Tab-separated table of C-alpha atoms in Angstrom:
chain	number	residue	atom	x	y	z
A	927	UNK	CA	102.273	66.026	125.388
A	928	UNK	CA	104.381	68.407	123.311
A	929	UNK	CA	106.951	68.745	126.095
A	930	UNK	CA	107.132	64.965	126.635
A	931	UNK	CA	107.874	64.486	122.921
A	932	UNK	CA	110.427	67.308	123.001
A	933	UNK	CA	112.254	65.791	125.987
A	934	UNK	CA	112.248	62.377	124.303
A	935	UNK	CA	113.707	63.351	120.935
A	936	UNK	CA	116.501	65.589	122.244
A	937	UNK	CA	118.507	62.515	123.268
A	938	UNK	CA	118.269	61.051	119.780
A	939	UNK	CA	120.300	63.802	118.088
A	940	UNK	CA	120.606	67.284	119.645
A	941	UNK	CA	121.984	65.909	122.944
A	942	UNK	CA	123.084	62.458	121.786
A	943	UNK	CA	125.008	61.296	124.895
A	944	UNK	CA	128.331	59.907	123.605
A	945	UNK	CA	128.581	61.836	120.323
A	946	UNK	CA	127.149	65.286	121.184
A	947	UNK	CA	127.584	65.849	124.935
A	948	UNK	CA	130.335	63.238	125.426
A	949	UNK	CA	128.676	61.448	128.336
A	950	UNK	CA	129.211	57.748	129.099
A	951	UNK	CA	132.502	57.525	127.233
A	952	UNK	CA	133.997	54.768	129.436
A	953	UNK	CA	131.588	52.022	128.282
A	954	UNK	CA	131.455	53.611	124.824
A	955	UNK	CA	135.175	53.026	124.378
A	956	UNK	CA	135.557	49.850	126.403
A	957	UNK	CA	132.777	47.497	125.325
A	958	UNK	CA	132.095	48.416	121.689
A	959	UNK	CA	134.429	45.907	120.087
A	960	UNK	CA	131.281	44.288	118.629
A	961	UNK	CA	127.754	45.451	117.837
A	962	UNK	CA	126.324	42.842	120.223
A	963	UNK	CA	128.338	44.225	123.139
A	964	UNK	CA	127.250	47.777	122.338
A	965	UNK	CA	123.583	46.794	122.097
A	966	UNK	CA	123.717	44.795	125.339
A	967	UNK	CA	125.385	47.579	127.313
A	968	UNK	CA	122.989	50.146	125.832
A	969	UNK	CA	119.888	48.188	126.830
A	970	UNK	CA	121.247	47.724	130.367
A	971	UNK	CA	121.743	51.497	130.631
A	972	UNK	CA	118.223	52.142	129.269
A	973	UNK	CA	116.727	49.966	132.023
A	974	UNK	CA	118.757	51.566	134.822
A	975	UNK	CA	118.370	55.138	133.537
A	976	UNK	CA	114.587	54.901	133.045
A	977	UNK	CA	113.927	53.396	136.489
A	978	UNK	CA	116.407	55.753	138.125
A	979	UNK	CA	114.805	58.862	136.611
A	980	UNK	CA	111.332	57.654	137.561
A	981	UNK	CA	112.215	56.887	141.203
A	982	UNK	CA	114.208	60.081	141.708
A	983	UNK	CA	111.460	62.183	140.166
A	984	UNK	CA	108.906	60.596	142.498
A	985	UNK	CA	111.127	61.222	145.545
A	986	UNK	CA	112.535	64.613	144.506
A	987	UNK	CA	110.596	66.571	147.131
A	988	UNK	CA	111.510	64.239	149.979
A	989	UNK	CA	115.247	63.752	149.332
A	990	UNK	CA	117.295	66.298	151.378
A	991	UNK	CA	119.350	68.530	149.073
A	992	UNK	CA	122.597	68.018	151.026
A	993	UNK	CA	122.575	64.240	150.556
A	994	UNK	CA	120.914	64.090	147.169
A	995	UNK	CA	123.986	62.779	145.296
A	996	UNK	CA	124.426	59.919	147.775
A	997	UNK	CA	120.727	59.089	147.459
A	998	UNK	CA	120.943	59.130	143.654
A	999	UNK	CA	123.887	56.702	143.766
A	1000	UNK	CA	122.039	54.361	146.144
A	1001	UNK	CA	119.063	54.277	143.775
A	1002	UNK	CA	121.302	53.645	140.752
A	1003	UNK	CA	123.323	50.972	142.570
A	1004	UNK	CA	120.182	49.083	143.600
A	1005	UNK	CA	118.913	49.096	140.014
A	1006	UNK	CA	122.283	48.009	138.621
A	1007	UNK	CA	122.356	45.025	140.975
A	1008	UNK	CA	118.913	44.007	139.710
A	1009	UNK	CA	120.004	44.350	136.069
A	1010	UNK	CA	123.235	42.478	136.774
A	1011	UNK	CA	121.356	39.553	138.326
A	1012	UNK	CA	118.911	39.461	135.392
A	1013	UNK	CA	121.806	39.390	132.918
A	1014	UNK	CA	123.468	36.571	134.844
A	1015	UNK	CA	120.191	34.624	134.752
A	1016	UNK	CA	119.085	35.234	131.154
A	1017	UNK	CA	122.125	36.539	129.187
A	1018	UNK	CA	125.142	35.045	130.907
A	1019	UNK	CA	127.452	34.962	127.810
A	1020	UNK	CA	126.807	38.677	127.249
A	1021	UNK	CA	127.333	39.366	130.961
A	1022	UNK	CA	130.741	37.671	130.735
A	1023	UNK	CA	131.692	39.732	127.670
A	1024	UNK	CA	130.735	43.055	129.283
A	1025	UNK	CA	132.613	42.131	132.460
A	1026	UNK	CA	133.266	44.816	135.065
A	1027	UNK	CA	131.464	47.475	133.009
A	1028	UNK	CA	128.028	46.155	134.052
A	1029	UNK	CA	128.475	47.026	137.777
A	1030	UNK	CA	130.274	50.221	136.728
A	1031	UNK	CA	126.964	51.504	135.310
A	1032	UNK	CA	126.489	52.812	138.874
A	1033	UNK	CA	129.073	55.530	138.235
A	1034	UNK	CA	128.154	56.152	134.598
A	1035	UNK	CA	128.025	59.942	134.335
A	1036	UNK	CA	124.946	59.675	132.111
A	1037	UNK	CA	122.927	58.103	134.970
A	1038	UNK	CA	124.017	60.614	137.624
A	1039	UNK	CA	123.900	63.547	135.200
A	1040	UNK	CA	120.272	62.986	134.190
A	1041	UNK	CA	119.243	62.367	137.805
A	1042	UNK	CA	120.849	65.609	138.963
A	1043	UNK	CA	120.128	67.849	136.007
A	1044	UNK	CA	116.639	66.635	135.085
A	1045	UNK	CA	114.796	64.049	137.207
A	1046	UNK	CA	115.400	65.916	140.477
A	1047	UNK	CA	113.656	68.995	139.042
A	1048	UNK	CA	110.858	67.606	136.877
A	1049	UNK	CA	107.766	65.437	136.972
A	1050	UNK	CA	107.596	61.706	136.393
A	1051	UNK	CA	106.377	61.551	132.793
A	1052	UNK	CA	108.870	64.028	131.363
A	1053	UNK	CA	111.661	62.388	133.392
A	1054	UNK	CA	110.791	58.992	131.904
A	1055	UNK	CA	110.669	60.550	128.413
A	1056	UNK	CA	114.070	62.151	129.011
A	1057	UNK	CA	115.530	58.831	130.188
A	1058	UNK	CA	114.096	56.834	127.297
A	1059	UNK	CA	115.356	59.335	124.715
A	1060	UNK	CA	118.809	59.544	126.245
A	1061	UNK	CA	118.971	55.779	126.773
A	1062	UNK	CA	117.883	54.880	123.261
A	1063	UNK	CA	120.275	57.447	121.808
A	1064	UNK	CA	123.055	55.940	123.920
A	1065	UNK	CA	122.113	52.420	122.778
A	1066	UNK	CA	122.025	53.406	119.095
A	1067	UNK	CA	125.394	55.148	119.429
A	1068	UNK	CA	127.093	52.157	121.076
A	1069	UNK	CA	125.559	49.717	118.589
A	1070	UNK	CA	126.658	51.878	115.645
A	1071	UNK	CA	130.198	52.281	116.972
A	1072	UNK	CA	130.404	48.574	117.820
A	1073	UNK	CA	129.061	47.610	114.395
A	1074	UNK	CA	131.514	49.896	112.611
A	1075	UNK	CA	134.477	48.497	114.545
A	1076	UNK	CA	133.299	44.903	114.095
A	1077	UNK	CA	132.691	45.203	110.346
A	1078	UNK	CA	136.000	46.903	109.566
A	1079	UNK	CA	137.988	45.056	112.236
A	1080	UNK	CA	136.611	41.536	111.838
A	1081	UNK	CA	134.486	41.526	108.679
A	1082	UNK	CA	131.390	40.470	110.642
A	1083	UNK	CA	128.260	42.097	112.074
A	1084	UNK	CA	126.569	40.521	115.105
A	1085	UNK	CA	128.914	37.585	114.513
A	1086	UNK	CA	127.858	36.985	110.893
A	1087	UNK	CA	130.190	37.537	107.904
A	1088	UNK	CA	129.098	40.572	105.870
A	1089	UNK	CA	132.118	41.315	103.650
A	1090	UNK	CA	133.754	39.462	100.794
A	1091	UNK	CA	136.217	36.624	101.477
A	1092	UNK	CA	139.261	38.530	100.223
A	1093	UNK	CA	138.611	41.457	102.612
A	1094	UNK	CA	141.521	42.005	104.996
A	1095	UNK	CA	140.137	43.187	108.382
A	1096	UNK	CA	141.884	46.049	110.166
A	1097	UNK	CA	142.451	44.261	113.464
A	1098	UNK	CA	143.485	47.507	115.160
A	1099	UNK	CA	139.852	48.674	115.159
A	1100	UNK	CA	138.705	45.959	117.580
A	1101	UNK	CA	141.547	46.827	119.956
A	1102	UNK	CA	141.549	49.663	122.485
A	1103	UNK	CA	143.292	52.237	120.239
A	1104	UNK	CA	140.756	51.489	117.517
A	1105	UNK	CA	137.944	52.650	119.807
A	1106	UNK	CA	139.526	56.108	120.121
A	1107	UNK	CA	140.150	56.299	116.377
A	1108	UNK	CA	136.607	55.291	115.428
A	1109	UNK	CA	135.071	57.650	118.004
A	1110	UNK	CA	137.216	60.534	116.766
A	1111	UNK	CA	136.146	59.976	113.157
A	1112	UNK	CA	132.462	59.833	114.151
A	1113	UNK	CA	132.733	63.044	116.221
A	1114	UNK	CA	134.444	64.839	113.335
A	1115	UNK	CA	131.763	63.699	110.873
A	1116	UNK	CA	128.941	64.767	113.191
A	1117	UNK	CA	130.474	68.209	113.742
A	1118	UNK	CA	130.916	68.659	109.979
A	1119	UNK	CA	127.311	67.570	109.372
A	1120	UNK	CA	125.991	69.989	112.003
A	1121	UNK	CA	127.919	72.872	110.449
A	1122	UNK	CA	126.596	71.953	107.001
A	1123	UNK	CA	122.991	71.816	108.241
A	1124	UNK	CA	123.416	75.138	110.049
A	1125	UNK	CA	124.757	76.833	106.926
A	1126	UNK	CA	121.820	75.530	104.869
A	1127	UNK	CA	119.451	77.108	107.389
A	1128	UNK	CA	121.404	80.358	107.360
A	1129	UNK	CA	122.334	79.942	111.016
A	1130	UNK	CA	125.673	80.169	112.801
A	1131	UNK	CA	127.447	76.881	113.517
A	1132	UNK	CA	126.393	75.573	116.965
A	1133	UNK	CA	128.958	75.733	119.741
A	1134	UNK	CA	130.142	72.323	121.019
A	1135	UNK	CA	128.208	71.277	124.108
A	1136	UNK	CA	130.140	71.113	127.356
A	1137	UNK	CA	129.400	67.770	128.964
A	1138	UNK	CA	130.331	68.946	132.460
A	1139	UNK	CA	127.923	71.868	132.571
A	1140	UNK	CA	125.394	71.361	129.804
A	1141	UNK	CA	124.111	67.992	130.917
A	1142	UNK	CA	125.325	67.331	134.441
A	1143	UNK	CA	125.029	70.567	136.397
A	1144	UNK	CA	126.267	68.856	139.562
A	1145	UNK	CA	128.226	71.949	140.562
A	1146	UNK	CA	125.169	74.228	140.464
A	1147	UNK	CA	122.396	74.545	143.053
A	1148	UNK	CA	119.172	73.221	141.572
A	1149	UNK	CA	115.812	74.934	141.862
A	1150	UNK	CA	112.952	72.583	142.554
A	1151	UNK	CA	109.414	72.884	141.267
């Protein structure tokens, strides 16, 4: 139980996908013009990531190592099609807003990275806990970034006015360059906060995590249990 909890909470801060290990940056930058878009994309990724980790963990001892990446992509693609059809049926306006980025969840590095680095080497319960933690952290990050851009760029949050009438929105923040600017500010603030917390504990400042090796591991042979 302790390990399940540990695997779950790591994705909520220590390995927060877009802000700590810089995974899933394409949808993070592309669809977070509003909080609603960020929340919708995040929940779609949670569904695909959780089912993907569970299926791959169940099949990890039967999938040949040489074709494991292709198998992981087939599993993710099948789940994305299911999520895409559900969004078309029950959340069509949101599906239209997210556009091409819904089917592109198939190649989201967060999905493939967790399948390769974690689910293919661990049991079902801890793999589900890992996926839920990472997915919820990803959802919270996209919703926060989308909300920040929407409030400062449009003066609304989830489509409702939240600022005073005389407020002049910074329209640049809901455009593509605004996504890079907002993400850069958030990353800088998180790094400064981590250094501050480390100094209070008398520890050295943590080294920035390398997204390619710390969370994917696709270039390394993987031991299996």
